Coordinates of C-alpha atoms in Angstrom, one line a residue:
Chain F
M1 CA -9.6 -0.2 -32.8
T2 CA -13.1 1.2 -33.3
T3 CA -15.9 -1.4 -33.3
F4 CA -18.9 0.2 -34.7
T5 CA -18.7 -1.3 -38.1
T6 CA -17.0 -4.3 -39.8
I7 CA -14.2 -3.1 -41.9
P8 CA -11.3 -5.2 -43.1
P9 CA -8.4 -5.3 -40.7
H10 CA -5.9 -4.1 -43.3
I11 CA -7.9 -0.9 -43.8
E12 CA -8.3 -0.5 -40.0
D13 CA -4.5 -1.0 -39.8
L14 CA -3.9 1.6 -42.5
L15 CA -6.1 4.2 -41.0
E16 CA -5.3 3.7 -37.4
K17 CA -1.7 2.7 -37.5
Q18 CA 0.5 4.6 -35.2
N19 CA -2.4 6.4 -33.5
G20 CA -1.9 4.7 -30.2
P21 CA -4.8 3.5 -28.2
A22 CA -7.2 6.2 -29.4
S23 CA -8.5 5.9 -33.0
R24 CA -8.0 8.6 -35.6
R25 CA -11.7 9.5 -35.4
D26 CA -11.7 9.8 -31.6
F27 CA -8.6 11.8 -31.9
L28 CA -10.2 14.3 -34.3
K29 CA -13.5 14.4 -32.6
T30 CA -12.1 15.3 -29.3
S31 CA -9.8 17.8 -30.9
G32 CA -12.7 19.4 -32.7
M33 CA -14.9 19.5 -29.6
L34 CA -12.1 21.3 -27.7
V35 CA -12.1 24.0 -30.3
V36 CA -15.9 24.2 -30.1
S37 CA -15.7 24.7 -26.4
I38 CA -13.1 27.4 -26.7
S39 CA -14.8 29.4 -29.5
A40 CA -18.2 29.0 -27.8
A41 CA -17.0 30.0 -24.3
G42 CA -19.2 33.1 -24.3
L43 CA -22.2 31.3 -25.8
A44 CA -23.5 28.8 -23.3
G45 CA -26.5 28.1 -25.4
P46 CA -25.2 27.0 -28.8
L47 CA -22.4 24.8 -27.3
S48 CA -24.6 21.9 -26.5
A49 CA -26.3 22.2 -29.9
V50 CA -23.0 22.0 -31.7
T51 CA -21.7 19.1 -29.7
S52 CA -24.9 17.1 -30.1
A53 CA -24.9 17.7 -33.8
Q54 CA -21.3 16.4 -33.9
A55 CA -22.3 13.3 -32.0
A56 CA -25.2 12.5 -34.4
G57 CA -23.1 10.5 -36.9
P58 CA -19.8 8.7 -36.5
Y59 CA -18.2 10.4 -39.6
P60 CA -18.2 14.2 -39.2
D61 CA -16.0 16.3 -41.5
P62 CA -12.5 16.6 -40.1
N63 CA -12.0 20.3 -39.4
F64 CA -9.4 21.7 -41.8
R65 CA -8.7 24.6 -39.4
Q66 CA -7.2 22.3 -36.9
L67 CA -3.6 21.3 -37.1
D68 CA -4.4 17.9 -35.8
S69 CA -6.5 17.2 -38.8
W70 CA -3.4 17.3 -41.0
I71 CA -0.4 16.1 -39.0
V72 CA 0.1 13.6 -36.1
I73 CA 3.5 13.3 -34.4
H74 CA 4.0 9.9 -32.8
E75 CA 6.0 9.0 -29.7
N76 CA 8.6 7.2 -31.8
N77 CA 9.4 10.5 -33.5
T78 CA 7.7 9.7 -36.8
A79 CA 4.8 11.6 -38.4
T80 CA 1.7 10.8 -40.3
F81 CA 0.3 13.3 -42.8
Y82 CA -3.5 13.2 -43.5
V83 CA -4.3 14.9 -46.8
G84 CA -7.6 15.2 -48.7
K85 CA -6.2 14.1 -52.1
T86 CA -6.0 10.7 -53.8
D87 CA -3.1 9.4 -55.8
C88 CA -4.2 8.3 -59.2
G89 CA -0.8 6.7 -59.9
Q90 CA 1.2 9.8 -60.5
G91 CA 3.1 9.5 -57.3
T92 CA 1.4 12.6 -55.7
G93 CA 1.4 10.8 -52.3
T94 CA 5.2 10.6 -52.5
A95 CA 5.4 14.3 -53.5
F96 CA 3.1 15.3 -50.6
R97 CA 5.3 13.5 -48.2
Q98 CA 8.4 15.3 -49.6
M99 CA 6.8 18.7 -49.4
M100 CA 5.4 18.2 -45.9
S101 CA 8.6 16.5 -44.6
D102 CA 10.7 19.4 -45.8
E103 CA 8.6 22.0 -44.1
L104 CA 8.3 20.0 -40.9
D105 CA 12.0 19.2 -40.9
I106 CA 11.7 15.5 -40.6
A107 CA 13.3 12.7 -42.7
Y108 CA 11.1 11.6 -45.5
D109 CA 11.4 7.9 -44.5
K110 CA 10.1 8.8 -41.0
T111 CA 6.7 9.9 -42.4
T112 CA 3.6 8.2 -43.9
C113 CA 0.8 9.8 -45.8
I114 CA -2.9 8.8 -45.6
M115 CA -5.1 10.1 -48.4
G116 CA -8.7 10.6 -49.3
S117 CA -10.7 8.8 -46.6
T118 CA -13.5 11.2 -45.9
D119 CA -13.8 10.6 -42.1
V120 CA -10.1 11.0 -41.2
T121 CA -8.7 13.3 -43.8
V122 CA -9.8 16.9 -44.6
D123 CA -11.8 17.5 -47.7
Q124 CA -9.4 18.8 -50.4
G125 CA -11.8 17.7 -53.1
G126 CA -10.0 14.6 -54.1
S127 CA -8.0 14.6 -57.4
G128 CA -8.6 16.0 -60.8
G129 CA -7.3 18.7 -63.1
S130 CA -3.7 17.7 -62.4
D131 CA -3.4 20.5 -59.8
A132 CA -2.5 18.4 -56.7
I133 CA 0.9 19.9 -56.3
Q134 CA 0.4 23.4 -57.5
T135 CA -2.9 24.0 -55.6
D136 CA -3.3 21.5 -52.8
G137 CA 0.3 21.3 -52.0
W138 CA 0.3 24.8 -50.6
P139 CA -1.9 24.3 -47.5
M140 CA 0.0 21.1 -46.9
R141 CA 3.3 23.0 -46.8
R142 CA 1.8 25.7 -44.7
V143 CA 0.4 23.4 -42.0
A144 CA 3.7 21.5 -41.9
A145 CA 5.5 24.7 -41.4
E146 CA 3.1 25.6 -38.7
A147 CA 3.6 22.3 -36.9
R148 CA 7.4 23.0 -37.0
R149 CA 6.8 26.5 -35.5
V150 CA 4.7 25.1 -32.7
L151 CA 7.3 22.4 -31.9
L152 CA 10.0 25.0 -31.8
G153 CA 7.8 27.0 -29.4
L154 CA 7.4 24.0 -27.1
A155 CA 11.2 23.4 -27.2
S156 CA 11.8 27.0 -26.4
T157 CA 9.6 26.8 -23.3
R158 CA 11.2 23.5 -22.2
F159 CA 14.8 24.9 -22.5
G160 CA 14.1 28.5 -21.5
V161 CA 15.9 29.5 -24.7
P162 CA 14.5 31.8 -27.4
V163 CA 13.4 30.1 -30.6
D164 CA 16.1 31.9 -32.7
Q165 CA 18.7 30.1 -30.5
L166 CA 17.4 26.7 -31.4
A167 CA 18.3 24.5 -34.4
V168 CA 16.2 21.8 -35.9
S169 CA 17.1 18.9 -38.1
E170 CA 15.4 15.6 -38.8
A171 CA 12.8 16.1 -36.0
V172 CA 15.4 16.8 -33.3
I173 CA 15.6 20.3 -31.8
T174 CA 18.9 21.4 -30.4
V175 CA 20.1 24.4 -28.4
K176 CA 22.7 26.0 -30.7
A177 CA 24.9 27.1 -27.9
N178 CA 24.8 23.7 -26.2
P179 CA 24.0 20.9 -28.6
S180 CA 23.8 18.4 -25.7
M181 CA 20.5 20.0 -24.9
K182 CA 18.2 18.4 -27.4
V183 CA 14.6 17.1 -27.7
T184 CA 12.8 15.1 -30.4
Y185 CA 9.4 16.0 -31.8
G186 CA 8.2 12.7 -30.4
E187 CA 9.3 13.7 -26.9
L188 CA 7.6 17.1 -27.2
I189 CA 4.2 16.0 -28.5
G190 CA 4.2 12.3 -29.5
G191 CA 0.7 10.9 -29.5
K192 CA -0.7 14.1 -28.1
R193 CA -2.7 16.8 -29.9
F194 CA -1.4 20.1 -31.1
N195 CA -4.8 21.8 -30.5
V196 CA -3.7 24.6 -32.7
A197 CA -6.3 26.5 -34.7
L198 CA -5.5 27.4 -38.3
T199 CA -7.1 30.1 -40.4
G200 CA -8.2 30.5 -44.0
N201 CA -11.5 31.1 -45.7
N202 CA -11.3 27.9 -47.5
I203 CA -9.2 24.8 -47.4
D204 CA -6.8 25.9 -50.1
A205 CA -6.2 29.0 -48.1
T206 CA -5.5 27.1 -44.8
T207 CA -2.6 28.6 -43.0
G208 CA -1.0 28.9 -39.6
V209 CA 1.3 31.7 -38.5
A210 CA 4.5 30.2 -39.9
K211 CA 5.8 31.0 -43.3
V212 CA 6.9 28.3 -45.7
K213 CA 10.6 27.9 -46.3
P214 CA 12.3 29.7 -49.2
V215 CA 13.0 27.3 -52.1
Q216 CA 16.8 27.4 -51.5
E217 CA 16.2 25.8 -48.1
L218 CA 14.2 22.9 -49.3
K219 CA 16.2 19.7 -49.1
I220 CA 13.8 16.8 -49.8
V221 CA 11.8 18.6 -52.5
G222 CA 13.9 18.4 -55.7
Q223 CA 15.1 14.9 -54.9
S224 CA 13.6 11.9 -56.7
P225 CA 12.8 9.3 -54.0
Q226 CA 11.3 6.0 -55.1
R227 CA 7.6 6.0 -54.9
Y228 CA 6.5 4.4 -51.6
D229 CA 3.5 2.6 -53.2
I230 CA 5.4 0.7 -55.9
P231 CA 6.9 -2.2 -53.9
A232 CA 3.5 -3.5 -52.8
K233 CA 2.2 -3.1 -56.3
V234 CA 5.0 -5.2 -57.6
D235 CA 5.1 -8.0 -55.0
G236 CA 1.3 -8.5 -54.9
S237 CA 0.8 -7.5 -51.3
L238 CA -1.2 -4.3 -51.9
K239 CA -4.9 -4.5 -51.0
W240 CA -6.7 -2.6 -53.8
A241 CA -10.3 -1.4 -53.6
V242 CA -11.3 -4.4 -55.6
D243 CA -9.8 -6.7 -52.9
V244 CA -12.1 -5.6 -50.1
K245 CA -14.0 -8.6 -48.7
L246 CA -16.5 -8.2 -45.9
P247 CA -18.4 -10.9 -44.0
G248 CA -21.7 -11.8 -45.7
M249 CA -20.7 -9.8 -48.8
V250 CA -22.7 -10.5 -52.0
H251 CA -21.9 -9.5 -55.6
A252 CA -23.9 -7.4 -58.0
R253 CA -23.7 -6.7 -61.7
N254 CA -25.5 -3.9 -63.6
V255 CA -27.7 -4.8 -66.5
K256 CA -27.4 -1.9 -69.0
P257 CA -29.8 -1.1 -71.8
P258 CA -28.8 -2.0 -75.4
V259 CA -28.8 1.6 -76.4
A260 CA -28.5 4.9 -74.6
G261 CA -31.8 6.5 -73.7
A262 CA -33.7 3.2 -73.7
K263 CA -36.6 2.9 -71.2
L264 CA -37.2 -0.1 -69.0
I265 CA -40.5 -1.9 -69.8
S266 CA -40.3 -5.1 -67.9
I267 CA -37.9 -7.6 -66.2
D268 CA -38.4 -11.4 -66.3
E269 CA -36.9 -12.4 -63.0
S270 CA -37.8 -16.1 -63.7
S271 CA -35.0 -16.1 -66.3
V272 CA -32.3 -16.1 -63.6
R273 CA -34.0 -17.6 -60.6
S274 CA -32.5 -21.0 -61.3
I275 CA -28.9 -19.6 -61.2
P276 CA -27.2 -21.0 -58.1
G277 CA -26.7 -18.3 -55.5
F278 CA -29.2 -16.0 -57.0
V279 CA -30.3 -13.4 -54.4
K280 CA -32.5 -10.8 -56.2
V281 CA -33.1 -8.4 -59.0
V282 CA -33.0 -4.8 -58.0
S283 CA -34.6 -2.1 -60.1
K284 CA -35.5 1.5 -59.9
G285 CA -36.3 3.8 -62.8
N286 CA -34.2 2.6 -65.6
Y287 CA -31.6 1.0 -63.3
V288 CA -31.4 -2.8 -63.2
A289 CA -28.9 -5.0 -61.2
V290 CA -28.7 -8.6 -60.3
V291 CA -27.4 -9.7 -56.9
C292 CA -25.9 -13.1 -56.3
E293 CA -23.8 -14.8 -53.6
R294 CA -20.7 -15.2 -55.7
E295 CA -19.1 -13.0 -58.3
E296 CA -19.3 -15.5 -61.2
Q297 CA -22.9 -16.1 -60.5
A298 CA -23.7 -12.4 -60.7
V299 CA -21.8 -12.2 -64.0
A300 CA -23.8 -15.1 -65.4
A301 CA -27.1 -13.7 -64.1
A302 CA -26.5 -10.3 -65.6
K303 CA -25.9 -12.0 -69.0
Q304 CA -28.9 -14.2 -68.7
L305 CA -31.5 -11.8 -67.3
K306 CA -34.3 -11.1 -69.8
V307 CA -35.1 -7.4 -69.8
N308 CA -37.5 -5.7 -72.1
W309 CA -36.3 -2.2 -73.1
E310 CA -38.0 0.3 -75.3
K311 CA -35.5 2.1 -77.6
P312 CA -35.9 5.9 -77.8
T313 CA -37.5 7.3 -80.9
T314 CA -34.6 9.7 -81.4
P315 CA -31.2 8.2 -80.7
A316 CA -29.5 10.0 -77.7
F317 CA -26.2 10.2 -79.6
P318 CA -25.1 10.5 -83.2
T319 CA -23.7 7.6 -85.1
S320 CA -19.9 7.5 -85.4
E321 CA -20.0 8.5 -89.1
N322 CA -21.8 11.8 -88.1
L323 CA -19.9 12.5 -85.0
F324 CA -17.9 15.5 -86.2
D325 CA -20.9 17.1 -88.0
Y326 CA -22.8 16.6 -84.7
M327 CA -20.0 18.2 -82.7
R328 CA -19.6 21.2 -85.0
S329 CA -23.3 21.9 -85.1
A330 CA -23.9 21.3 -81.4
K331 CA -24.7 24.4 -79.3
P332 CA -22.0 24.9 -76.7
T333 CA -23.2 24.7 -73.1
S334 CA -20.6 27.3 -72.2
S335 CA -18.0 29.1 -74.3
Q336 CA -15.0 31.2 -73.4
A337 CA -13.4 34.0 -75.5
P338 CA -9.9 33.0 -76.5
A339 CA -7.1 35.0 -74.9
V340 CA -5.8 37.2 -77.6
V341 CA -2.3 38.7 -77.5
G342 CA -1.3 41.1 -80.3
D343 CA -3.2 41.4 -83.5
P344 CA -3.6 38.0 -85.2
D345 CA -5.6 39.4 -88.1
A346 CA -2.9 41.8 -89.0
A347 CA -0.3 39.1 -88.6
F348 CA -2.1 36.7 -90.9
A349 CA -2.7 39.6 -93.5
R350 CA 1.1 40.1 -93.6
A351 CA 1.9 36.4 -93.9
A352 CA 3.8 35.3 -97.0
K353 CA 1.7 32.1 -97.2
L354 CA -1.4 31.2 -95.3
V355 CA -2.0 27.5 -94.5
E356 CA -5.5 26.5 -93.4
A357 CA -6.5 23.1 -92.1
E358 CA -9.2 21.4 -90.1
Y359 CA -8.5 18.7 -87.6
D360 CA -11.0 16.1 -86.3
V361 CA -9.9 14.5 -83.0
P362 CA -11.8 11.4 -82.0
F363 CA -13.3 11.1 -78.5
Q364 CA -10.8 9.7 -76.0
G365 CA -12.8 7.6 -73.5
H366 CA -12.1 8.2 -69.9
T367 CA -11.8 4.4 -69.6
S368 CA -9.6 2.6 -67.1
I369 CA -8.1 -0.9 -67.6
G370 CA -10.5 -2.4 -65.0
P371 CA -14.3 -2.1 -64.6
A372 CA -15.8 0.5 -62.2
H373 CA -16.2 -1.1 -58.8
A374 CA -17.0 -0.4 -55.2
T375 CA -18.0 -2.2 -52.0
A376 CA -20.6 -0.7 -49.7
D377 CA -21.2 -1.7 -46.1
P378 CA -24.5 -0.6 -44.6
S379 CA -23.8 -2.0 -41.1
N380 CA -25.4 -0.3 -38.1
G381 CA -27.4 2.1 -40.3
Q382 CA -24.3 3.8 -41.5
M383 CA -22.8 3.6 -45.0
T384 CA -19.1 2.9 -45.7
I385 CA -18.0 2.8 -49.3
Y386 CA -14.6 1.3 -50.3
S387 CA -13.7 2.9 -53.6
N388 CA -10.9 4.0 -55.9
D389 CA -12.8 7.1 -56.7
M390 CA -10.6 10.1 -57.4
K391 CA -13.0 12.3 -55.5
S392 CA -14.1 10.4 -52.4
Y393 CA -15.6 13.6 -50.9
G394 CA -17.8 14.2 -53.9
M395 CA -18.9 10.6 -53.7
R396 CA -19.6 10.8 -50.0
N397 CA -21.7 13.9 -50.3
G398 CA -23.5 12.7 -53.4
V399 CA -24.3 9.3 -51.8
A400 CA -25.6 11.0 -48.7
E401 CA -27.9 13.2 -50.8
F402 CA -28.9 10.3 -53.1
L403 CA -29.8 8.0 -50.2
Q404 CA -31.2 10.8 -48.0
M405 CA -28.8 10.0 -45.2
P406 CA -27.1 12.5 -43.0
R407 CA -23.6 13.3 -44.4
D408 CA -22.0 12.3 -41.1
Q409 CA -23.4 8.7 -41.4
V410 CA -21.7 8.2 -44.8
R411 CA -18.0 7.8 -45.4
V412 CA -15.8 6.8 -48.4
V413 CA -12.6 5.0 -47.8
W414 CA -10.2 5.5 -50.7
M415 CA -8.1 2.7 -51.9
E416 CA -6.0 2.1 -55.0
G417 CA -7.6 1.1 -58.3
P418 CA -7.3 1.0 -62.0
Q419 CA -7.1 4.7 -62.6
G420 CA -9.9 6.4 -64.5
Y421 CA -8.4 9.6 -65.9
G422 CA -11.6 11.3 -65.0
R423 CA -13.9 8.3 -65.2
T424 CA -13.7 7.8 -61.4
A425 CA -14.8 11.3 -60.4
A426 CA -17.7 10.6 -58.1
D427 CA -18.1 7.4 -59.9
D428 CA -21.4 5.7 -60.4
A429 CA -20.2 2.3 -59.0
G430 CA -20.0 3.7 -55.5
F431 CA -23.5 5.1 -55.7
E432 CA -24.8 1.8 -57.1
A433 CA -23.1 -0.3 -54.5
A434 CA -24.5 2.0 -51.7
F435 CA -28.0 1.9 -53.3
L436 CA -27.9 -1.8 -53.5
A437 CA -26.5 -2.3 -50.0
K438 CA -29.2 -0.1 -48.5
Chain M
M1 CA -20.6 -28.2 -58.1
S2 CA -17.5 -30.3 -57.8
T3 CA -14.4 -30.6 -55.7
I4 CA -11.2 -29.4 -57.3
T5 CA -7.7 -29.3 -55.8
L6 CA -5.5 -26.5 -57.1
K7 CA -1.8 -26.1 -56.3
V8 CA -1.1 -22.4 -56.0
N9 CA 2.3 -21.0 -55.0
G10 CA 3.4 -24.3 -53.5
R11 CA 0.2 -24.9 -51.4
A12 CA -2.7 -27.1 -52.2
H13 CA -6.2 -25.6 -52.0
T14 CA -9.4 -27.7 -52.3
V15 CA -12.4 -25.8 -53.5
D16 CA -16.0 -26.8 -54.1
I17 CA -17.0 -24.9 -57.2
E18 CA -18.8 -24.9 -60.5
P19 CA -16.0 -26.4 -62.6
M20 CA -16.4 -24.1 -65.6
T21 CA -15.9 -21.0 -63.5
P22 CA -13.0 -18.9 -64.8
L23 CA -9.9 -19.5 -62.7
L24 CA -9.5 -15.8 -61.9
Y25 CA -12.6 -15.8 -59.6
I26 CA -11.5 -18.9 -57.8
L27 CA -8.0 -17.6 -57.2
R28 CA -9.3 -14.3 -56.0
N29 CA -12.3 -15.3 -54.0
D30 CA -11.6 -18.8 -52.8
V31 CA -7.9 -19.3 -52.8
G32 CA -7.3 -15.7 -51.5
V33 CA -4.6 -14.4 -53.9
Q34 CA -5.0 -10.9 -55.3
G35 CA -2.1 -10.5 -57.7
P36 CA -4.2 -11.5 -60.7
R37 CA -6.9 -8.9 -61.4
F38 CA -9.9 -8.6 -63.6
G39 CA -9.2 -6.1 -66.4
C40 CA -11.2 -6.8 -69.5
G41 CA -12.6 -10.3 -68.7
L42 CA -12.0 -11.3 -72.3
G43 CA -8.4 -12.4 -72.2
Q44 CA -7.4 -9.3 -74.1
C45 CA -5.5 -7.1 -71.6
G46 CA -3.5 -9.5 -69.5
S47 CA -4.2 -8.1 -66.0
C48 CA -5.3 -11.6 -64.9
T49 CA -2.2 -13.4 -66.0
V50 CA -0.8 -16.4 -63.9
I51 CA 1.9 -18.8 -64.8
I52 CA 1.0 -22.5 -65.3
N53 CA 3.6 -25.0 -66.5
G54 CA 5.9 -22.2 -67.5
A55 CA 3.3 -20.5 -69.7
A56 CA 1.6 -17.1 -69.1
V57 CA -2.1 -17.9 -68.9
R58 CA -5.0 -15.5 -68.9
S59 CA -7.0 -16.7 -65.9
C60 CA -10.2 -14.7 -66.7
V61 CA -10.9 -17.0 -69.7
T62 CA -9.5 -20.3 -68.3
P63 CA -12.0 -22.7 -66.9
T64 CA -10.8 -23.9 -63.5
S65 CA -11.4 -27.5 -64.4
S66 CA -9.0 -27.3 -67.3
V67 CA -6.1 -26.4 -65.2
K68 CA -3.4 -29.1 -65.0
G69 CA -0.3 -28.2 -63.2
E70 CA 0.9 -25.8 -60.5
I71 CA -0.3 -22.2 -60.6
T72 CA 2.1 -19.4 -59.8
T73 CA 0.7 -15.9 -59.1
L74 CA 2.5 -12.6 -58.5
E75 CA 2.6 -13.3 -54.8
G76 CA 4.4 -16.6 -55.6
L77 CA 7.3 -15.0 -57.5
S78 CA 9.2 -14.0 -54.4
R79 CA 10.9 -16.7 -52.4
E80 CA 11.1 -16.3 -48.6
G81 CA 10.8 -12.5 -48.8
T82 CA 13.4 -12.2 -51.6
L83 CA 12.0 -10.6 -54.7
D84 CA 12.3 -12.1 -58.1
P85 CA 14.8 -10.3 -60.3
V86 CA 11.9 -9.2 -62.5
Q87 CA 10.2 -7.6 -59.5
R88 CA 13.5 -5.9 -58.4
A89 CA 13.9 -4.5 -61.9
W90 CA 10.3 -3.2 -61.7
I91 CA 11.0 -1.3 -58.5
E92 CA 14.4 0.0 -59.7
E93 CA 12.9 1.3 -62.9
Q94 CA 9.8 2.6 -61.0
V95 CA 7.6 1.0 -63.6
P96 CA 4.0 1.3 -62.4
Q97 CA 1.8 4.3 -62.7
C98 CA -1.5 3.2 -61.2
G99 CA -0.2 -0.4 -61.3
F100 CA -3.4 -2.3 -61.9
C101 CA -2.1 -4.0 -65.0
Q102 CA 1.4 -4.6 -63.7
N103 CA 0.6 -8.1 -62.5
G104 CA 0.2 -9.1 -66.1
Q105 CA 3.3 -7.1 -67.2
I106 CA 5.5 -8.8 -64.6
M107 CA 4.1 -12.3 -65.1
T108 CA 4.4 -12.1 -68.9
A109 CA 7.9 -10.7 -68.6
K110 CA 8.9 -13.5 -66.2
V111 CA 7.8 -16.1 -68.8
L112 CA 9.5 -14.1 -71.6
L113 CA 12.8 -14.0 -69.8
A114 CA 12.6 -17.7 -68.7
R115 CA 12.3 -18.6 -72.4
N116 CA 14.8 -16.1 -73.7
P117 CA 17.1 -14.6 -71.0
H118 CA 18.6 -12.0 -73.4
P119 CA 15.7 -10.7 -75.5
T120 CA 16.4 -8.1 -78.2
D121 CA 14.3 -4.9 -78.2
A122 CA 12.2 -6.4 -81.0
Q123 CA 11.7 -9.6 -79.1
I124 CA 10.6 -7.6 -76.0
R125 CA 8.1 -5.6 -78.0
E126 CA 6.7 -8.7 -79.6
G127 CA 6.6 -10.7 -76.4
M128 CA 4.8 -7.9 -74.5
A129 CA 2.6 -6.7 -77.3
G130 CA -0.6 -8.2 -76.0
T131 CA -0.3 -7.1 -72.4
L132 CA -2.0 -3.7 -72.1
C133 CA -1.3 -0.7 -69.9
R134 CA -3.8 2.2 -69.8
C135 CA -1.2 4.5 -68.2
M136 CA 1.3 4.0 -71.1
T137 CA 4.2 2.6 -69.0
Y138 CA 5.5 0.6 -71.9
Y139 CA 8.8 2.3 -72.1
R140 CA 9.5 1.7 -68.4
I141 CA 8.4 -1.9 -68.8
H142 CA 10.8 -2.3 -71.7
A143 CA 13.7 -0.8 -69.6
A144 CA 12.8 -3.0 -66.7
I145 CA 12.9 -6.2 -68.8
K146 CA 16.4 -5.2 -70.0
R147 CA 17.4 -4.6 -66.4
A148 CA 15.9 -7.9 -65.2
S149 CA 17.8 -9.7 -68.0
M150 CA 21.1 -8.2 -66.6
L151 CA 20.1 -9.0 -63.0
I152 CA 19.4 -12.6 -63.9
A153 CA 22.7 -12.9 -65.8
D154 CA 24.6 -11.3 -62.8
A155 CA 22.9 -13.7 -60.4
G156 CA 23.8 -16.6 -62.6
A157 CA 27.4 -15.5 -62.8
A158 CA 27.6 -15.1 -59.0
S159 CA 26.2 -18.5 -58.4
V160 CA 28.6 -20.1 -60.8
K161 CA 31.4 -18.3 -58.9
G162 CA 30.0 -19.3 -55.6
G163 CA 29.8 -22.9 -56.7
A164 CA 33.4 -23.0 -57.7
A165 CA 34.7 -21.4 -54.5

């Protein structure tokens, strides 16, 4: 267990489960440094600079060009996949496990998947655009295929038999000619590092040497296993982002202006000072929040706080009645020419009857069933944010910039939440929690 | 502040609180259960539902001091590691999408089935109408209630059989 900050044991368990005595971060750090020492072998000077830069903060970016950043094989012949996506409730975590298990040749139920925690999973940008499987699934498949290739190579060396004379099934490699000669993935590399460099100009292009399997050879993909996250959501045992509790934690609530674009004039702090557990009012620019010891106290204080706002002379948004006129007359910030196939004008001219209609579609709010929320821990001069943000990496980088902290001192730990359908893409709540915590 | 004793999932918890505090905060922050969740805070969505005296109660708008009787939360539905038939049905039908509201769906369905073990489609729709899901899992919720109804009937038949043997 790492000790540099106070994080809830269940998160620590989740992130470090099955990683043996060394933590995931130590595992990655050492792995990354080894690569640095190899690639910088001819450059005595820069090496020390690179390693000291890595040592500056506890949360450097996991290197996506290292196999160890994606897959860990454990001594008990199970595997953990570390992927840089989050599962907004569509079961993508289950799908990632299917895809990677298939390429690695390991039973689905012998694997786990850890997602979206910026210090232990590679930056795949988080989730959005419904492209997790079609885009981000590819590097996952390729790295799993590469791990299988490396394991076959290790078995080949161990048995003195060429790879093409080996068979692999459910994480056990056998010599085809003599099936009594067999070795498990766990026996070959369990708890140890692959130390295999990957290539690719960007994370989506990450690849090893191995090719992915042809579709006909996929056995787990195409099945419909039950989603692994559902039982804990049904029996009440899942720890959601909103369940994080830290020692000495306080609660804050935002106080929003009555209309968009209003300017903060003054705050009457004496209006809430008598509320039990009141800690302080925090304000910067037009941002106002109250902080109290207990949740219900913060809720009460946010309602009770007297704030003087100046409404904007021109409303920032149109009224609902004028919404569609406003939308039609608004100048687009960007526009794209429609893709035209054939000759629509000629087709319309030939039509027997032309039907014309206009449709107005109301705004569909990106609102989730629960309020935006996050918990920020500023212990030891670092910043850890527990959040259900779909894009934990965007939040992490944004918070670092916003608070002017080095990126490697900030991390976002992704946990489940009421999904936002876009609302939780580098969500404000994480920024606000971090700002207040600091 | 005053001292209040709450019985939650078979255990007594004594808390020193402002008595008008909504039950939800006390359950989550003092008693330490996390099944009920804050959704809307206005008693309109159902995410915070608990069962008190056989009724589905929205804990976000229930003053703690008004609670008379034992509180059952989502965690309290299972007995010694055995899931309630409603929970089993929820897994078998793979109901949740994000799952945040499902506490309210399961607890409301539990009360619905306790009062009416064989609800019609219309009765299910009516009984669940005020429990909201932003992911639109209503059809799977409906299917799971039908399945739970069958599981409960099967369990009843099995226990009658077992009793006679």
